[in-house]
Amino acid sequence: MILSRTSQYAVQALIYMATQPSETPVLNKDIAAQLGVPAPYLAKILQSLAKGNLLFSFRGRLGGFCLREEGEKITLMQILLLTEGPAFTQSCLLGLKKCSDETACPLHFRWLPVKKKIIDLLQETTLEKLAKAVESGKYRLADVPGKLFEQVKV
Amino acid sequence: MILSRTSQYAVQALIYMATQPSETPVLNKDIAAQLGVPAPYLAKILQSLAKGNLLFSFRGRLGGFCLREEGEKITLMQILLLTEGPAFTQSCLLGLKKCSDETACPLHFRWLPVKKKIIDLLQETTLEKLAKAVESGKYRLADVPGKLFEQVKV
DNA sequence: ACAATATAAAACAATCTTGTCCGAATATCC
DNA sequence: GGATATTCGGACAAGATTGTTTTATATTGT
């Protein structure tokens, strides 16, 4: 598995938030329900994203979470640096502590161009793009998405 | 982290084995010492690789482990399919159970070409190539490799 | 028989994921 | 202003998974 479950939930949640009107805070409870993920776990993830300055959080009635920046500015890389840790981009395939151009594992120079592709993807993919994809109805954010964009307003 | 520790140890161990003469079995104990990884844990990994038909194992005195095929035939993909599980190549970045061209997550088509690069790399990289890289002395298989290819025979 | 070795199983520890609980903050209603 | 409902915040623990160690057993060559 490339990403930890924590990272997967974080990305899913932020994409969902980017599909919602940005004026009113989104509830952890609602996000969890829409994605079908455990609410207590998601709450902890959202709190850490708020500490990482990616979200605003508001307590009390009418509280919830808001994206701190507009969706077009937030990249997947920003999210994953918070959830996977800052060493995320420098990790060695074989797990060596020190694996650089000078002291390299035998896979280092084969892995380098692929890693660059991954990093490029993560840096150029913004929440806005992903949110639009979901809003188009052609892509889904969760298994058995149920009524993510099929619900009728009452 | 891209690979589990189990996978990292497995790849390291098999590369090391490929650098050793193929006639005589290699001892788990020796591999563990050279790589600086816990021997009992490595033993479990090697056993599972033997069950997956990648290694021969011999019990008793003069026993040990041998590569089942020559190094040039064994690819990283073969190893990781055993240690990461057969679903390894189809995993969705966001963790969706069903994420195919028909039912896709918003990252699916962006991720696809990158995933292909990874799979290509894993399929075309053989133990032989990696073993030769290590034997050249320019690459290291473990942190603080100590005397991996510096030791003097007595 | 003995020593060296792999194999198996089980025990232990650490980490990751999930759930429960209660307190703190905030808006709304009276 | 005070009561109330709602929501985040944080502590704690249960469960699951992964990683690590220990112990015992079986096999093989000398």
Coordinates of C-alpha atoms (C1' of nucleotides) in Angstrom, one line a residue:
Chain A
M1 CA 0.0 0.0 0.0
I2 CA 1.4 3.3 -1.0
L3 CA -0.5 5.6 1.4
S4 CA -1.5 4.9 5.0
R5 CA -5.2 4.8 5.8
T6 CA -4.8 8.1 7.6
S7 CA -3.6 9.7 4.4
Q8 CA -6.3 8.2 2.3
Y9 CA -9.0 9.4 4.7
A10 CA -7.4 12.9 4.8
V11 CA -7.3 13.3 1.0
Q12 CA -10.9 12.0 0.7
A13 CA -12.2 14.3 3.3
L14 CA -10.5 17.4 1.9
I15 CA -11.7 16.6 -1.6
Y16 CA -15.2 16.3 -0.2
M17 CA -14.9 19.6 1.6
A18 CA -13.7 21.3 -1.6
T19 CA -17.0 20.2 -3.2
Q20 CA -19.0 21.9 -0.5
P21 CA -19.8 25.6 -0.3
S22 CA -16.9 27.3 1.3
E23 CA -18.9 29.8 3.4
T24 CA -20.4 27.4 6.0
P25 CA -18.2 25.0 8.0
V26 CA -18.5 21.3 7.2
L27 CA -19.2 18.8 10.0
N28 CA -16.9 16.0 10.8
K29 CA -20.0 13.9 11.3
D30 CA -21.2 14.6 7.8
I31 CA -17.9 14.0 6.1
A32 CA -17.6 10.7 7.9
A33 CA -21.1 9.7 6.9
Q34 CA -20.5 10.6 3.2
L35 CA -17.2 8.8 3.0
G36 CA -18.3 5.8 5.1
V37 CA -15.3 6.1 7.4
P38 CA -15.2 6.0 11.2
A39 CA -16.0 9.4 12.6
P40 CA -13.8 9.4 15.7
Y41 CA -10.8 8.5 13.6
L42 CA -11.6 11.1 11.0
A43 CA -12.0 13.7 13.7
K44 CA -8.4 13.1 14.8
I45 CA -7.2 13.4 11.3
L46 CA -9.0 16.7 10.7
Q47 CA -7.7 18.1 14.0
S48 CA -4.1 17.3 12.9
L49 CA -4.8 19.0 9.5
A50 CA -6.1 22.0 11.4
K51 CA -2.9 22.1 13.5
G52 CA -1.0 21.8 10.2
N53 CA -2.7 25.0 9.1
L54 CA -4.6 23.4 6.2
L55 CA -8.0 23.8 7.9
F56 CA -9.8 26.2 10.2
S57 CA -11.9 24.7 12.9
F58 CA -14.8 26.2 14.8
R59 CA -16.3 24.9 17.9
G60 CA -19.8 25.1 19.2
R61 CA -23.1 25.4 17.3
L62 CA -22.6 26.1 13.6
G63 CA -19.1 25.0 14.1
G64 CA -17.2 22.6 11.9
F65 CA -14.2 22.6 9.6
C66 CA -13.3 24.9 6.6
L67 CA -10.5 24.8 4.1
R68 CA -8.0 27.4 5.0
E69 CA -7.1 28.2 1.4
E70 CA -9.1 27.9 -1.7
G71 CA -9.1 24.4 -3.2
E72 CA -7.0 25.4 -6.2
K73 CA -4.1 26.3 -3.9
I74 CA -4.0 23.1 -1.9
T75 CA -2.0 20.2 -3.4
L76 CA -1.9 16.6 -2.5
M77 CA 1.7 17.1 -1.5
Q78 CA 0.8 19.6 1.2
I79 CA -1.7 17.1 2.6
L80 CA 0.7 14.1 2.5
L81 CA 3.5 16.0 4.1
L82 CA 1.3 16.4 7.1
T83 CA -0.1 12.9 7.2
E84 CA 3.0 10.9 6.1
G85 CA 5.6 13.1 7.7
P86 CA 8.1 15.4 6.2
A87 CA 10.5 12.6 5.2
F88 CA 7.8 11.3 2.9
T89 CA 9.6 12.5 -0.3
Q90 CA 13.0 11.3 0.6
S91 CA 12.2 7.7 1.6
C92 CA 14.4 4.9 0.2
L93 CA 12.6 1.9 -1.4
L94 CA 14.8 -0.5 0.7
G95 CA 14.3 1.5 3.8
L96 CA 17.9 2.7 4.3
K97 CA 18.3 5.6 6.6
K98 CA 20.9 7.2 4.4
C99 CA 20.2 6.8 0.7
S100 CA 21.3 9.8 -1.4
D101 CA 23.2 10.2 -4.6
E102 CA 26.4 9.8 -2.7
T103 CA 25.5 6.8 -0.6
A104 CA 22.9 5.0 -2.6
C105 CA 21.1 1.7 -2.4
P106 CA 21.3 -0.4 -5.6
L107 CA 17.8 0.7 -6.5
H108 CA 18.4 4.4 -5.9
F109 CA 19.1 5.6 -9.5
R110 CA 16.4 3.4 -11.0
W111 CA 13.8 4.6 -8.5
L112 CA 14.7 8.3 -8.8
P113 CA 12.9 9.1 -12.0
V114 CA 9.8 7.2 -10.9
K115 CA 9.8 9.0 -7.6
K116 CA 10.0 12.3 -9.5
K117 CA 6.9 11.3 -11.4
I118 CA 5.1 10.7 -8.2
I119 CA 6.2 13.9 -6.6
D120 CA 5.3 15.8 -9.7
L121 CA 1.8 14.3 -9.7
L122 CA 1.3 15.1 -6.0
Q123 CA 2.5 18.7 -6.5
E124 CA 0.5 19.6 -9.5
T125 CA -2.8 17.9 -8.4
T126 CA -4.9 20.4 -6.5
L127 CA -8.1 19.8 -4.5
E128 CA -9.9 22.0 -6.9
K129 CA -9.2 19.6 -9.9
L130 CA -10.2 16.6 -7.8
A131 CA -13.3 18.3 -6.5
K132 CA -14.4 19.2 -10.0
A133 CA -13.9 15.6 -11.1
V134 CA -16.1 14.4 -8.3
E135 CA -18.7 17.0 -9.0
S136 CA -18.9 15.9 -12.7
G137 CA -20.3 12.6 -11.4
K138 CA -17.9 10.5 -13.3
Y139 CA -15.6 9.7 -10.4
R140 CA -16.4 8.5 -6.9
L141 CA -14.8 9.4 -3.6
A142 CA -15.8 6.3 -1.6
D143 CA -16.9 2.7 -2.0
V144 CA -20.6 2.4 -2.5
P145 CA -20.8 6.1 -2.6
G146 CA -24.6 6.0 -2.2
K147 CA -25.9 9.4 -2.6
L148 CA -22.8 11.6 -2.7
F149 CA -24.1 13.6 -5.7
E150 CA -27.4 12.0 -6.3
Q151 CA -29.3 13.4 -3.4
V152 CA -32.3 15.7 -4.0
K153 CA -32.4 18.8 -1.9
V154 CA -35.5 19.1 0.4
Chain B
M1 CA 6.4 4.4 3.1
I2 CA 6.0 2.6 -0.1
L3 CA 7.0 -0.9 1.0
S4 CA 6.5 -2.7 4.2
R5 CA 9.5 -3.6 6.3
T6 CA 8.9 -7.2 5.4
S7 CA 9.3 -6.4 1.8
Q8 CA 12.3 -4.3 2.3
Y9 CA 14.1 -7.1 4.2
A10 CA 13.0 -9.7 1.6
V11 CA 14.5 -7.7 -1.2
Q12 CA 17.7 -6.9 0.7
A13 CA 18.2 -10.5 1.6
L14 CA 17.6 -11.8 -1.9
I15 CA 20.0 -9.3 -3.4
Y16 CA 22.6 -10.4 -0.9
M17 CA 22.0 -14.0 -1.7
A18 CA 22.5 -13.2 -5.4
T19 CA 25.9 -11.9 -4.7
Q20 CA 27.0 -15.2 -3.0
P21 CA 28.1 -18.3 -4.8
S22 CA 25.1 -20.2 -5.8
E23 CA 26.4 -23.7 -5.1
T24 CA 26.4 -23.6 -1.3
P25 CA 23.4 -22.6 0.7
V26 CA 23.4 -19.3 2.5
L27 CA 22.7 -19.2 6.2
N28 CA 19.9 -17.0 7.5
K29 CA 22.2 -16.1 10.4
D30 CA 24.8 -14.7 8.0
I31 CA 22.3 -12.8 5.9
A32 CA 20.9 -11.2 9.0
A33 CA 24.3 -10.3 10.3
Q34 CA 25.4 -8.7 6.9
L35 CA 22.2 -6.7 6.6
G36 CA 21.9 -5.8 10.3
V37 CA 18.3 -7.1 10.6
P38 CA 16.8 -9.3 13.3
A39 CA 17.6 -12.9 12.4
P40 CA 14.4 -14.6 13.6
Y41 CA 12.3 -12.1 11.7
L42 CA 14.3 -12.6 8.6
A43 CA 13.9 -16.4 9.0
K44 CA 10.2 -16.1 8.9
I45 CA 10.4 -14.0 5.7
L46 CA 12.8 -16.4 4.0
Q47 CA 10.5 -19.3 4.9
S48 CA 7.6 -17.6 3.3
L49 CA 9.7 -16.9 0.2
A50 CA 10.6 -20.6 0.1
K51 CA 6.9 -21.5 0.3
G52 CA 6.3 -19.0 -2.6
N53 CA 8.8 -21.1 -4.6
L54 CA 11.4 -18.4 -4.8
L55 CA 13.9 -20.2 -2.6
F56 CA 15.1 -23.7 -1.8
S57 CA 15.6 -24.4 1.8
F58 CA 17.8 -27.2 3.3
R59 CA 17.6 -28.4 6.8
G60 CA 20.3 -29.8 8.9
R61 CA 24.0 -29.4 8.8
L62 CA 25.2 -27.7 5.6
G63 CA 21.7 -26.5 5.2
G64 CA 20.6 -23.0 4.4
F65 CA 18.7 -21.1 1.7
C66 CA 19.4 -21.0 -2.1
L67 CA 17.8 -19.0 -4.8
R68 CA 15.5 -21.3 -6.8
E69 CA 16.2 -19.6 -10.1
E70 CA 19.2 -17.8 -11.2
G71 CA 19.3 -14.1 -10.3
E72 CA 18.7 -12.8 -13.8
K73 CA 15.3 -14.5 -13.8
I74 CA 13.9 -13.2 -10.5
T75 CA 12.4 -9.8 -10.6
L76 CA 11.4 -7.4 -7.8
M77 CA 7.8 -7.9 -8.8
Q78 CA 8.0 -11.6 -8.1
I79 CA 9.2 -10.9 -4.6
L80 CA 6.7 -8.1 -3.8
L81 CA 3.8 -10.2 -5.0
L82 CA 4.7 -12.6 -2.3
T83 CA 5.4 -10.1 0.5
E84 CA 2.8 -7.5 -0.3
G85 CA 0.1 -9.7 -1.6
P86 CA -1.3 -10.3 -5.0
A87 CA -3.5 -7.2 -4.9
F88 CA -0.3 -5.1 -4.8
T89 CA -0.5 -4.0 -8.4
Q90 CA -4.1 -3.0 -8.4
S91 CA -4.3 -0.9 -5.3
C92 CA -6.1 2.5 -5.5
L93 CA -4.3 5.5 -4.1
L94 CA -7.3 6.5 -2.1
G95 CA -7.9 2.9 -0.9
L96 CA -11.2 2.3 -2.7
K97 CA -12.1 -1.4 -3.0
K98 CA -13.3 -0.9 -6.5
C99 CA -11.3 1.5 -8.6
S100 CA -11.1 0.5 -12.2
D101 CA -11.5 2.4 -15.5
E102 CA -15.2 2.0 -15.2
T103 CA -15.6 3.0 -11.5
A104 CA -12.7 5.3 -10.9
C105 CA -11.6 7.5 -8.0
P106 CA -10.8 11.1 -9.0
L107 CA -7.1 10.2 -9.0
H108 CA -7.4 7.1 -11.0
F109 CA -6.5 8.3 -14.5
R110 CA -3.8 10.6 -13.1
W111 CA -2.2 7.8 -11.2
L112 CA -2.4 5.2 -13.9
P113 CA 0.7 6.2 -15.9
V114 CA 2.7 6.6 -12.8
K115 CA 1.7 3.2 -11.5
K116 CA 2.7 1.8 -14.9
K117 CA 6.2 3.3 -14.4
I118 CA 6.4 1.6 -11.0
I119 CA 5.3 -1.7 -12.3
D120 CA 7.6 -1.5 -15.3
L121 CA 10.5 -0.8 -13.0
L122 CA 9.6 -3.7 -10.7
Q123 CA 9.2 -6.1 -13.6
E124 CA 12.4 -5.3 -15.4
T125 CA 14.7 -5.1 -12.4
T126 CA 16.2 -8.5 -11.7
L127 CA 18.2 -9.6 -8.7
E128 CA 21.2 -10.1 -11.0
K129 CA 21.4 -6.4 -11.9
L130 CA 21.0 -5.4 -8.3
A131 CA 23.6 -7.9 -7.2
K132 CA 26.1 -6.6 -9.7
A133 CA 25.5 -3.1 -8.6
V134 CA 26.3 -4.1 -5.0
E135 CA 29.3 -6.1 -6.1
S136 CA 30.7 -3.1 -7.8
G137 CA 31.1 -1.5 -4.4
K138 CA 29.3 1.7 -5.4
Y139 CA 26.0 0.8 -3.8
R140 CA 25.1 -0.4 -0.4
L141 CA 22.5 -2.8 0.8
A142 CA 22.3 -1.8 4.4
D143 CA 22.9 1.2 6.7
V144 CA 26.4 1.2 8.1
P145 CA 27.2 -1.7 5.8
G146 CA 30.4 -2.4 7.7
K147 CA 32.3 -5.0 5.8
L148 CA 29.8 -6.1 3.2
F149 CA 32.4 -6.1 0.5
E150 CA 35.5 -4.9 2.2
Q151 CA 36.3 -8.0 4.3
V152 CA 39.5 -9.9 3.7
K153 CA 39.3 -13.6 3.5
V154 CA 41.2 -15.6 6.1
Chain C
dA1 C1' 24.9 -40.1 19.2
dC2 C1' 26.0 -35.5 18.3
dA3 C1' 26.1 -31.0 16.5
dA4 C1' 24.4 -27.8 13.2
dT5 C1' 20.5 -26.3 10.9
dA6 C1' 15.8 -25.2 9.2
dT7 C1' 10.8 -25.2 10.6
dA8 C1' 7.0 -24.3 13.4
dA9 C1' 4.5 -22.1 16.8
dA10 C1' 3.8 -19.1 20.2
dA11 C1' 4.8 -15.1 23.0
dC12 C1' 5.8 -10.4 23.1
dA13 C1' 6.0 -5.5 21.6
dA14 C1' 5.0 -1.7 18.8
dT15 C1' 2.2 0.7 15.8
dC16 C1' -2.0 1.7 13.5
dT17 C1' -7.0 2.0 13.5
dT18 C1' -11.2 2.6 15.8
dG19 C1' -14.3 3.7 19.7
dT20 C1' -15.8 6.0 24.1
dC21 C1' -16.1 9.6 27.1
dC22 C1' -16.1 14.1 29.0
dG23 C1' -14.8 18.9 28.9
dA24 C1' -14.6 23.4 26.5
dA25 C1' -16.4 26.6 23.3
dT26 C1' -20.0 28.9 20.7
dA27 C1' -24.5 30.1 18.6
dT28 C1' -29.4 30.1 19.4
dC29 C1' -33.5 30.6 22.0
dC30 C1' -36.0 32.2 25.9
Chain D
dG1 C1' -28.1 37.0 30.8
dG2 C1' -29.0 32.0 31.4
dA3 C1' -30.2 27.5 29.6
dT4 C1' -29.6 24.5 25.9
dA5 C1' -28.1 22.2 21.9
dT6 C1' -24.3 21.5 19.0
dT7 C1' -19.6 20.8 17.9
dC8 C1' -14.6 20.6 18.4
dG9 C1' -10.7 19.1 21.6
dG10 C1' -8.3 15.9 24.1
dA11 C1' -7.5 11.8 27.1
dC12 C1' -8.0 7.1 27.3
dA13 C1' -8.5 2.4 25.9
dA14 C1' -9.9 -1.6 22.9
dG15 C1' -8.9 -4.0 18.7
dA16 C1' -6.2 -5.1 14.6
dT17 C1' -2.2 -5.4 12.2
dT18 C1' 2.6 -5.6 11.8
dG19 C1' 7.1 -6.4 13.5
dT20 C1' 10.2 -8.9 16.9
dT21 C1' 11.8 -12.3 20.0
dT22 C1' 11.7 -16.7 22.2
dT23 C1' 11.1 -21.6 22.6
dA24 C1' 10.6 -26.0 21.1
dT25 C1' 10.8 -29.5 17.3
dA26 C1' 12.3 -32.0 13.2
dT27 C1' 15.9 -33.0 9.9
dT28 C1' 20.4 -33.8 8.2
dG29 C1' 25.6 -34.8 7.9
dT30 C1' 29.6 -36.4 10.5

